[in-house]
PDB file of C-alpha atoms in Angstrom:
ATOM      1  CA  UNK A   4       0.000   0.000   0.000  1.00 42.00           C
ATOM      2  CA  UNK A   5       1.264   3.006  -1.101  1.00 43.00           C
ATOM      3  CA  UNK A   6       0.316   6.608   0.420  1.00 46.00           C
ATOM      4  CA  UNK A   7       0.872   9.417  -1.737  1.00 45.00           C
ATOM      5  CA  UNK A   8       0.372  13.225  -0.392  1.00 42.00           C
ATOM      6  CA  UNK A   9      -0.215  15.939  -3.080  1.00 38.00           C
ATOM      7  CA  UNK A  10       0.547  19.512  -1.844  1.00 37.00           C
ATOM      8  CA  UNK A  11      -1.031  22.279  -4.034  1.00 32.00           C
ATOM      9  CA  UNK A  12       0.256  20.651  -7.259  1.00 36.00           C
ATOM     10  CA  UNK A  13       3.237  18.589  -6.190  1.00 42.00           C
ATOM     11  CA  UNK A  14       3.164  15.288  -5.382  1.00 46.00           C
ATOM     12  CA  UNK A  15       5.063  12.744  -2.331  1.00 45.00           C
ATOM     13  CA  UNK A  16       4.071   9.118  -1.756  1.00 54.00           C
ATOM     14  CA  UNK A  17       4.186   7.056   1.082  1.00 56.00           C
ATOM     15  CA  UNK A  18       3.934   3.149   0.641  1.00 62.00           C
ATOM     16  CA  UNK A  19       2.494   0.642   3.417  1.00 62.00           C
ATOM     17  CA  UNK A  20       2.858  -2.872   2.929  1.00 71.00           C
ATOM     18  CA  UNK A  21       2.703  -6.590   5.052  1.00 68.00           C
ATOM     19  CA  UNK A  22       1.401  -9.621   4.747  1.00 70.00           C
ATOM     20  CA  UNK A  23      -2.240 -10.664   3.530  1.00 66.00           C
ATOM     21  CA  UNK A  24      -4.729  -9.853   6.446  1.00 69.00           C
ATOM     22  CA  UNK A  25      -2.774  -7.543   8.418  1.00 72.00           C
ATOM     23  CA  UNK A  26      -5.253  -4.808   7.813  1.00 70.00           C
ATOM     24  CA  UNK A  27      -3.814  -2.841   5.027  1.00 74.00           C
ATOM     25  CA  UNK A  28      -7.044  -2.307   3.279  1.00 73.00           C
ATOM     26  CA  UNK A  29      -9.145  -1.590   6.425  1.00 76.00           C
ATOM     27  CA  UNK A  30      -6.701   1.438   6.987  1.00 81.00           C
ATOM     28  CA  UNK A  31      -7.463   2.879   3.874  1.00 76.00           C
ATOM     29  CA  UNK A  32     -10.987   2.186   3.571  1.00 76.00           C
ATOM     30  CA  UNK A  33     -11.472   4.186   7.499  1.00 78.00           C
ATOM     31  CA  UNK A  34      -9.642   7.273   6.245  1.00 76.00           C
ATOM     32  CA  UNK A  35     -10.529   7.329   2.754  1.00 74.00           C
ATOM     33  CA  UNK A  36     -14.162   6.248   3.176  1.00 70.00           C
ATOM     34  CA  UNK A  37     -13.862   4.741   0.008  1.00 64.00           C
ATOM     35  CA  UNK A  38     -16.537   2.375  -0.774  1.00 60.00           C
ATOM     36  CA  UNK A  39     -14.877   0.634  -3.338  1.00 62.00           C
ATOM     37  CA  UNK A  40     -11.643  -0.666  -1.094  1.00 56.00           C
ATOM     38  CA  UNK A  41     -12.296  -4.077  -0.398  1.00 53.00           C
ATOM     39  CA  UNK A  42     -12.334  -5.843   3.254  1.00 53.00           C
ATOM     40  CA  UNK A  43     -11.552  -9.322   4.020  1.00 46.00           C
ATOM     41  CA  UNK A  44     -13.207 -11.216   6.780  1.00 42.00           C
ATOM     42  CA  UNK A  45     -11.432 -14.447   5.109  1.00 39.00           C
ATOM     43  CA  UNK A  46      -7.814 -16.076   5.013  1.00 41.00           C
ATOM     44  CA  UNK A  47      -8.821 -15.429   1.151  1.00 46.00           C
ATOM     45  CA  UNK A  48      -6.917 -11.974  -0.325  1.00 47.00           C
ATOM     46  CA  UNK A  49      -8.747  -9.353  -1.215  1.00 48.00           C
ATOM     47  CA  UNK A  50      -6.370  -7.309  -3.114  1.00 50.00           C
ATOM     48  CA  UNK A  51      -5.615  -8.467  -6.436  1.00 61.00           C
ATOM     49  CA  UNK A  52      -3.585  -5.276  -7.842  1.00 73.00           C
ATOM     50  CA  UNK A  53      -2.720  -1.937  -6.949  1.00 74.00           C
ATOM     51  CA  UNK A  54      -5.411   0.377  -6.236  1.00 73.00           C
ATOM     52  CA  UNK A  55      -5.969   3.668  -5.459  1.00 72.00           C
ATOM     53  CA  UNK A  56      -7.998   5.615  -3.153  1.00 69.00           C
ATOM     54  CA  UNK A  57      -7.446   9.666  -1.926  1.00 69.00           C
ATOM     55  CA  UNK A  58      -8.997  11.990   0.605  1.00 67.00           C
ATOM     56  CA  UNK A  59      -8.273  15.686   1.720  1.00 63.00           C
ATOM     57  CA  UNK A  60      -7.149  16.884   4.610  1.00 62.00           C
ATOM     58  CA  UNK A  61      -8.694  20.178   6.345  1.00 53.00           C
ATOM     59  CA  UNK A  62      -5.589  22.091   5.492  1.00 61.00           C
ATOM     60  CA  UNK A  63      -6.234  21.201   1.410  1.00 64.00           C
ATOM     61  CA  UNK A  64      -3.438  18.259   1.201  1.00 66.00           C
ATOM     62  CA  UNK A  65      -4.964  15.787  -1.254  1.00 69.00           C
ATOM     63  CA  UNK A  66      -3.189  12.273   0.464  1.00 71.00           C
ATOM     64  CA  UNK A  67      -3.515   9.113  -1.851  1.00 72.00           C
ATOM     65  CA  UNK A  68      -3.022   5.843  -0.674  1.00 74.00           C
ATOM     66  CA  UNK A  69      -2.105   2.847  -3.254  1.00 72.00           C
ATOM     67  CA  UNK A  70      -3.305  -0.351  -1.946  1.00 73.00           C
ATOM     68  CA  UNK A  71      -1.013  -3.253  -2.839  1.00 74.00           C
ATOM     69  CA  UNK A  72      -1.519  -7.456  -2.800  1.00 73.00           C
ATOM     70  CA  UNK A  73       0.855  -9.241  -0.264  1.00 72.00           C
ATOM     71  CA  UNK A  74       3.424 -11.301  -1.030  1.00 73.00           C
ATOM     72  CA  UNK A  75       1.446 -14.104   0.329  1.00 65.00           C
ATOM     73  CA  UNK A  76      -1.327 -13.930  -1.681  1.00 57.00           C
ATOM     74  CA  UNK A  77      -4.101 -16.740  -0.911  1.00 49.00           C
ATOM     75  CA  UNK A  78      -5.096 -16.937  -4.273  1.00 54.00           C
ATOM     76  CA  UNK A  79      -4.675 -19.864  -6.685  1.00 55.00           C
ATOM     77  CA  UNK A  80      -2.279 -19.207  -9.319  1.00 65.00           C
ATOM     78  CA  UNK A  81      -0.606 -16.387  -7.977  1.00 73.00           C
ATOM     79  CA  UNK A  82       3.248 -16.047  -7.073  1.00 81.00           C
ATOM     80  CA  UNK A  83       5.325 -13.696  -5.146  1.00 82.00           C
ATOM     81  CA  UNK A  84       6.925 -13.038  -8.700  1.00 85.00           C
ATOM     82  CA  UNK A  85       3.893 -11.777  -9.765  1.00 87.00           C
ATOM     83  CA  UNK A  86       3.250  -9.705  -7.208  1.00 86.00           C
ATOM     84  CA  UNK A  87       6.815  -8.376  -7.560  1.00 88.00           C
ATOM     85  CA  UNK A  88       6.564  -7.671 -11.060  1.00 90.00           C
ATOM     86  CA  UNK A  89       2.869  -5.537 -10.085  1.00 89.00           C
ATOM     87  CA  UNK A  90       4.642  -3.582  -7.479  1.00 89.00           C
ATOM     88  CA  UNK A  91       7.860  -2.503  -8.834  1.00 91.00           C
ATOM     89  CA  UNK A  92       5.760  -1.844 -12.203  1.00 91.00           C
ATOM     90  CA  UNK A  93       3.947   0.975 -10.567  1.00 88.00           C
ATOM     91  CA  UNK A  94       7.282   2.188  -8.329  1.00 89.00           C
ATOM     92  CA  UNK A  95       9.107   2.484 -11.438  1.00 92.00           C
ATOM     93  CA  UNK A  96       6.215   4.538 -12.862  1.00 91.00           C
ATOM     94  CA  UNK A  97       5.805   6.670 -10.009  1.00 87.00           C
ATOM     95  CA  UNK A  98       9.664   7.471 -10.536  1.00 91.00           C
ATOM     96  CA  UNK A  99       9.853   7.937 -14.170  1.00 93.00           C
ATOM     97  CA  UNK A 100       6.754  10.642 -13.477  1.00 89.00           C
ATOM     98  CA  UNK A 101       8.740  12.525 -10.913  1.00 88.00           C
ATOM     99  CA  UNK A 102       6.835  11.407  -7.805  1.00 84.00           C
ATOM    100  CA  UNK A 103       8.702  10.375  -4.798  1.00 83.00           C
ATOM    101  CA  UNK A 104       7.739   8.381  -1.480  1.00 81.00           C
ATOM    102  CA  UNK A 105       7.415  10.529   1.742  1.00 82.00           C
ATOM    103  CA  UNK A 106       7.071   7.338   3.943  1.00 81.00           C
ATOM    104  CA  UNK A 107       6.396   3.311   4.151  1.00 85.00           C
ATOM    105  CA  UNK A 108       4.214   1.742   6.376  1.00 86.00           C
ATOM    106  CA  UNK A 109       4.934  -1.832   7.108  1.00 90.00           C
ATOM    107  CA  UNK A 110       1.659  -3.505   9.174  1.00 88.00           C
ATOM    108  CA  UNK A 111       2.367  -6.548  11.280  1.00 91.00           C
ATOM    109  CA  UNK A 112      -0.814  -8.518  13.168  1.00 91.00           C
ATOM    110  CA  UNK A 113       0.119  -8.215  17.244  1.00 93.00           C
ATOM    111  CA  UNK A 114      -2.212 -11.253  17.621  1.00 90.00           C
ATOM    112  CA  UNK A 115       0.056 -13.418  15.939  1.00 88.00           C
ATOM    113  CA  UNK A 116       1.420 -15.924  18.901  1.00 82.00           C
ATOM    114  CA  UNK A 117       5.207 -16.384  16.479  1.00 82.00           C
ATOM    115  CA  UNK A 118       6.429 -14.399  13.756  1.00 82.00           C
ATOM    116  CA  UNK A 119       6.454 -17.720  11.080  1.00 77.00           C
ATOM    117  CA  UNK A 120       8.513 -18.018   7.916  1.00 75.00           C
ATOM    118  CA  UNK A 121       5.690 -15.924   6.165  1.00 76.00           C
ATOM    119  CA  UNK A 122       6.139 -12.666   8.058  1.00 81.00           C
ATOM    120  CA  UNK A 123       9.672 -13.255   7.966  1.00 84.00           C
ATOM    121  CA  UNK A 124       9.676 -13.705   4.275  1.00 83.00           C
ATOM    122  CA  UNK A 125       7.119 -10.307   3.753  1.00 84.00           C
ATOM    123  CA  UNK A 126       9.560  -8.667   5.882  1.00 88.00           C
ATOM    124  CA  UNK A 127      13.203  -9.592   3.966  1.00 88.00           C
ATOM    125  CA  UNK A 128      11.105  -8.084   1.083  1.00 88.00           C
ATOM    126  CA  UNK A 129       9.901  -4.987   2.515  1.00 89.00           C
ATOM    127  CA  UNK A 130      13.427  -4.605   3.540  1.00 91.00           C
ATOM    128  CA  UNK A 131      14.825  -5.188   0.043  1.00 92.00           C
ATOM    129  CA  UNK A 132      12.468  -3.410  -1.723  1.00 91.00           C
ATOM    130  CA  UNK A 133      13.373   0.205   0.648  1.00 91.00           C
ATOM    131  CA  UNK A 134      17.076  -0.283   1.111  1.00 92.00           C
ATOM    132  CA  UNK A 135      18.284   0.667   4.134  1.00 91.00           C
ATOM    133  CA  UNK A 136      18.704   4.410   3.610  1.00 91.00           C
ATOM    134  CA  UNK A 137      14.669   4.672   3.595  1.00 92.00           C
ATOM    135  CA  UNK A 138      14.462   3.185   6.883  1.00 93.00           C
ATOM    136  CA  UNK A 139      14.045   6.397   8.701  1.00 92.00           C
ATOM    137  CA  UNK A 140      10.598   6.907   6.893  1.00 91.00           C
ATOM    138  CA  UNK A 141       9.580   3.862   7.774  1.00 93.00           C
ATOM    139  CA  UNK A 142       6.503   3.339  10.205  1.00 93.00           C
ATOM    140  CA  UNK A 143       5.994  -0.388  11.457  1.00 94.00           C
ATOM    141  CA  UNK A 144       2.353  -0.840  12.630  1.00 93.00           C
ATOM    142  CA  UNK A 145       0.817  -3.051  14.413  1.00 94.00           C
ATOM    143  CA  UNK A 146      -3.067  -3.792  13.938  1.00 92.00           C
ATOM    144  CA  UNK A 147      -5.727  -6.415  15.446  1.00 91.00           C
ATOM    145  CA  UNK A 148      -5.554  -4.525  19.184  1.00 94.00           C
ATOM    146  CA  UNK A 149      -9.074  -5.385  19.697  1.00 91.00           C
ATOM    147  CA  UNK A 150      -8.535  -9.445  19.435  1.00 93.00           C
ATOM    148  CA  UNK A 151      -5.438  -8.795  22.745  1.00 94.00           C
ATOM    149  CA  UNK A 152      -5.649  -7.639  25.942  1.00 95.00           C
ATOM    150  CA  UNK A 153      -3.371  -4.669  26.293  1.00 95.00           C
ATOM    151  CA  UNK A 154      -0.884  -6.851  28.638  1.00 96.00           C
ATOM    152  CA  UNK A 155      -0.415  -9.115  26.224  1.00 96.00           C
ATOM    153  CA  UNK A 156      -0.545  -6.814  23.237  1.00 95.00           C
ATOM    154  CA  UNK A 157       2.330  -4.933  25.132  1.00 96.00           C
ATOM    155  CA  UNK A 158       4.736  -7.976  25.751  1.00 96.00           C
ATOM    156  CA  UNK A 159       4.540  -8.791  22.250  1.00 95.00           C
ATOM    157  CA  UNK A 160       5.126  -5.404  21.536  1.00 96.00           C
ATOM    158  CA  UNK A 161       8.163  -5.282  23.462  1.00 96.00           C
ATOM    159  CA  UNK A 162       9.094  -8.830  21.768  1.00 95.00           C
ATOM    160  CA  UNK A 163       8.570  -7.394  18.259  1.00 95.00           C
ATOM    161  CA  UNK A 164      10.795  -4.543  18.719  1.00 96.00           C
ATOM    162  CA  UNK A 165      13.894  -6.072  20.544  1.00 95.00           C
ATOM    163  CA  UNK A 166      13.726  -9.142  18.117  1.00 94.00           C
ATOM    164  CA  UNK A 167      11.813  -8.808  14.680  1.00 93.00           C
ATOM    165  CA  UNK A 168      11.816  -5.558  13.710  1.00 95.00           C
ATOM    166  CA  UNK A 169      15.007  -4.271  15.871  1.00 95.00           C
ATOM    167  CA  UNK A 170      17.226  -4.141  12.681  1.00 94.00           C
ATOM    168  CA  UNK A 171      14.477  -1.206  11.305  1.00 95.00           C
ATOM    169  CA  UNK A 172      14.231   0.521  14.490  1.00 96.00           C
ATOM    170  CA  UNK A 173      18.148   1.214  15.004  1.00 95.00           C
ATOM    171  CA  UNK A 174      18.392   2.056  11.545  1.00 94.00           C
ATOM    172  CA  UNK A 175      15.601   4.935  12.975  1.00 94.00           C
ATOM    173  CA  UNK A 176      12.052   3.499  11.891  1.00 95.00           C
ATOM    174  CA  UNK A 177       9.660   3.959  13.836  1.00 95.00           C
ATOM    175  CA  UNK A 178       6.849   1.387  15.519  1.00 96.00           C
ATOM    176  CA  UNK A 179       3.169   2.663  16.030  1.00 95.00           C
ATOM    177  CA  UNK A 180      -0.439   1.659  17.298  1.00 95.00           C
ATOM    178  CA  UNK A 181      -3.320   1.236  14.728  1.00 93.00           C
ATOM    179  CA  UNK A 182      -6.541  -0.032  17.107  1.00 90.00           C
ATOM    180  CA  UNK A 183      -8.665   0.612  14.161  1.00 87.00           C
ATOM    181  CA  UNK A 184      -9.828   4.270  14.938  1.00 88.00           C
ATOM    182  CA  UNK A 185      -9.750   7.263  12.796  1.00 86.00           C
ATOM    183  CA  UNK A 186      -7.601   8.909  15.362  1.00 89.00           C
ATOM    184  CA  UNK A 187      -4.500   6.327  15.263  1.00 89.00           C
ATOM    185  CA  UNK A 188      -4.662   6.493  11.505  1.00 87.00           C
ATOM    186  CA  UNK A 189      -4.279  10.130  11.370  1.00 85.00           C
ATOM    187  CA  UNK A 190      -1.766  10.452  13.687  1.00 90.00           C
ATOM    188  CA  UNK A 191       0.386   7.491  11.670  1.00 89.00           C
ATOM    189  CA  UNK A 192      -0.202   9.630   8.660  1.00 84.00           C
ATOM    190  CA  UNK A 193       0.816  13.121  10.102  1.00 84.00           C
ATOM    191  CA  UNK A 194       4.036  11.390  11.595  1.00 87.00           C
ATOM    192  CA  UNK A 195       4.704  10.551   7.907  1.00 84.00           C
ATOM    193  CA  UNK A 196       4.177  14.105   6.820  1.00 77.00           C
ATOM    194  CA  UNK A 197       6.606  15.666   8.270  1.00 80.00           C
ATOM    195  CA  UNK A 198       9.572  13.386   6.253  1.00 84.00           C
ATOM    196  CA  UNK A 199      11.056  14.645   3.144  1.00 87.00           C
ATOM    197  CA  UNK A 200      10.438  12.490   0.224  1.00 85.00           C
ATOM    198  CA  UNK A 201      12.828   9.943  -1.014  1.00 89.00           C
ATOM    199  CA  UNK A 202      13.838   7.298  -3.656  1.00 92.00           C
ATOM    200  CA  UNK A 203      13.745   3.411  -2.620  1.00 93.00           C
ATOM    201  CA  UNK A 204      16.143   0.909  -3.266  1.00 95.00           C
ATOM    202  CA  UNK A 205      14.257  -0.711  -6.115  1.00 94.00           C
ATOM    203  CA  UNK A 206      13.448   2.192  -7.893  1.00 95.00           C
ATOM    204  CA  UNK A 207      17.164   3.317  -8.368  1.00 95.00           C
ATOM    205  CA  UNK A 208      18.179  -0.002  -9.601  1.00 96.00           C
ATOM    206  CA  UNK A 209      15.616  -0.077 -11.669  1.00 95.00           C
ATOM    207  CA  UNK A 210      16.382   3.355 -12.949  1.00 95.00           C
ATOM    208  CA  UNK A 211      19.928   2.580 -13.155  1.00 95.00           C
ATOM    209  CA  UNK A 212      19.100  -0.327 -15.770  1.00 95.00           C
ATOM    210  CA  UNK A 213      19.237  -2.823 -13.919  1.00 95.00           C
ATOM    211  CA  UNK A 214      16.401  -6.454 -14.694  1.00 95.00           C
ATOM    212  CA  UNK A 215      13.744  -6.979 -11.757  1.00 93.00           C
ATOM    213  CA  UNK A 216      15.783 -10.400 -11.589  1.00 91.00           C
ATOM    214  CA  UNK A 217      19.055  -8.113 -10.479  1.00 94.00           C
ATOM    215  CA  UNK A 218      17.742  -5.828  -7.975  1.00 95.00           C
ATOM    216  CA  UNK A 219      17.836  -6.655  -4.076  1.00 93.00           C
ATOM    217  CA  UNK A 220      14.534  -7.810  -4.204  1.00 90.00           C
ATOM    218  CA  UNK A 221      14.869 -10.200  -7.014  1.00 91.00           C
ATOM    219  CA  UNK A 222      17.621 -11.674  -5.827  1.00 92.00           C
ATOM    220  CA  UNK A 223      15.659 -12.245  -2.178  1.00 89.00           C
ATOM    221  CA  UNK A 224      12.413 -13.289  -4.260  1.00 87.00           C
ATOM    222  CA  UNK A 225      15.079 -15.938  -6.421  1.00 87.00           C
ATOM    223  CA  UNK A 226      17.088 -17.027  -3.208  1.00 84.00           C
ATOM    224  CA  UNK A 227      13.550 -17.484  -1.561  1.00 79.00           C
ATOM    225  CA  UNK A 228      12.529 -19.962  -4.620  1.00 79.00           C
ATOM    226  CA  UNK A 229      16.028 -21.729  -4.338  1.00 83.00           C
ATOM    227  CA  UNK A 230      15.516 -22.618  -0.668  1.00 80.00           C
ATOM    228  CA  UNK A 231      11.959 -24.323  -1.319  1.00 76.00           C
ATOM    229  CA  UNK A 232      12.890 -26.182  -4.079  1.00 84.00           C
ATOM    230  CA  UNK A 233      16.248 -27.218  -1.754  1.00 84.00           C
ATOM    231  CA  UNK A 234      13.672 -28.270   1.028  1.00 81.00           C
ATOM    232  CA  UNK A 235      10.956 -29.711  -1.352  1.00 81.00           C
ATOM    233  CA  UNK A 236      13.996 -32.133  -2.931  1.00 87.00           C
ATOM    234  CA  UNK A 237      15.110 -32.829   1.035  1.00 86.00           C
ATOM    235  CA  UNK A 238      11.514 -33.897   2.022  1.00 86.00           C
ATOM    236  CA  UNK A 239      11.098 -35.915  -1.023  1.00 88.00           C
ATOM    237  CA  UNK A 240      14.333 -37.815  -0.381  1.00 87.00           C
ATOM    238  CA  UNK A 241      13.040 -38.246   2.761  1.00 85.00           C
ATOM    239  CA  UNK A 242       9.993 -40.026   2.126  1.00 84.00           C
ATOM    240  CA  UNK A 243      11.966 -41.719  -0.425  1.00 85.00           C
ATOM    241  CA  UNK A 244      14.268 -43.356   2.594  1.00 85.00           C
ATOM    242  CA  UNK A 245      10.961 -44.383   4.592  1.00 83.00           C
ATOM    243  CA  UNK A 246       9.038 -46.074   1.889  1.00 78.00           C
TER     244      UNK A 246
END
């Protein structure tokens, strides 16, 4: 999810991203009010491509938020290289026109009891995708407050941001509540405003010339392949031995 800010005629973006069903499109939908954002109440994806949705603020600031699939997309027949190729499509765009990111959101589910080999696969390409000079514009929030009791919510809080997420935080991103009211969203988005704009890692390589293939986050999304095909042969072997 992307959230872009236009300021009588210019134009900053800020992208917000994280696994299927962290509440990326329930963000949106609350500030925007846009009807046509989709919600899921399912392990099913609702996101299929990037989409668009804008409101204005009271001070005239027309803000834009670009709603983006996950990586782990529930539906059949669609790959993290697909979503790749969708995302850094519309990046590269969004450079070649001139506009520039002025923050990323990254939204992580506090209700989840272990941060699994999804998440941690989301995250590497998040990570890979920014570069770590974006870092500082970087807000990781956490959603699903309302299914936690706040002592619990906290601890894994605490967890989150001494384990997962410490290599973001000391590179000076930032970790914030969403508890799904209008007031938490603004204040995540007027935190973002006040960041200059900037250039991610996957938009200069791909400016630079480089093939989707040889940027960070292809090589991730390739290593990624190479290590389930490694495990799939390992398992197979396995069953091979016990037959």
């Amino acid at each position: 999810m992307v959230l872009r800010l236009i300021d009588l005629g210019q134009r900053s973006d800020d992208s917000v991203m994280g696994s299927t069903g962290t509440g990326k499109s329930t963000f949106i939908r609350l500030v925007t009010r846009d009807e046509r954002i989709k919600v899921g109440y399912t392990l099913e994806s609702e996101t299929a491509d990037v989409k668009t949705a804008s409101f204005f603020e009271a001070d005239g600031r027309a803000v834009t938020f670009i709603d983006t699939p996950g990586f782990d997309d529930s539906r059949d027949g669609v790959t993290d290289t697909d979503i790749l190729k969708k995302i850094s499509s519309y990046l590269k765009n969004e450079h070649d026109e001139g506009r520039k990111l002025n923050g990323l959101i990254y939204m992580h589910r506090i209700n989840d009891v272990r941060v699994g080999g999804v998440s941690k696969r989301n995250l590497r390409m998040f990570q890979k995708l920014c570069g770590s000079k974006t870092l500082q514009n970087v807000v990781i929030v956490t959603t699903m407050w309302d299914t936690v009791s706040e002592e619990l919510g906290a601890q894994r809080e605490r967890e989150l941001m001494m384990k997962t997420f410490k290599p973001l935080l000391d590179e000076g991103a930032q970790m914030k509540r969403f508890n799904n009211g209008l007031t938490s969203a603004t204040e995540i988005i007027s935190y973002i405003l006040f960041h200059d704009p900037i250039v991610l890692q996957i938009q200069e390589e791909l400016a630079a010339g480089k093939e989707l293939s040889q940027t960070a986050a292809g090589e991730e999304l390739n290593a990624e392949m190479k290590r389930l095909i490694e495990k799939h042969q390992r398992d197979m072997q396995a069953l091979r031995e016990e037959f």
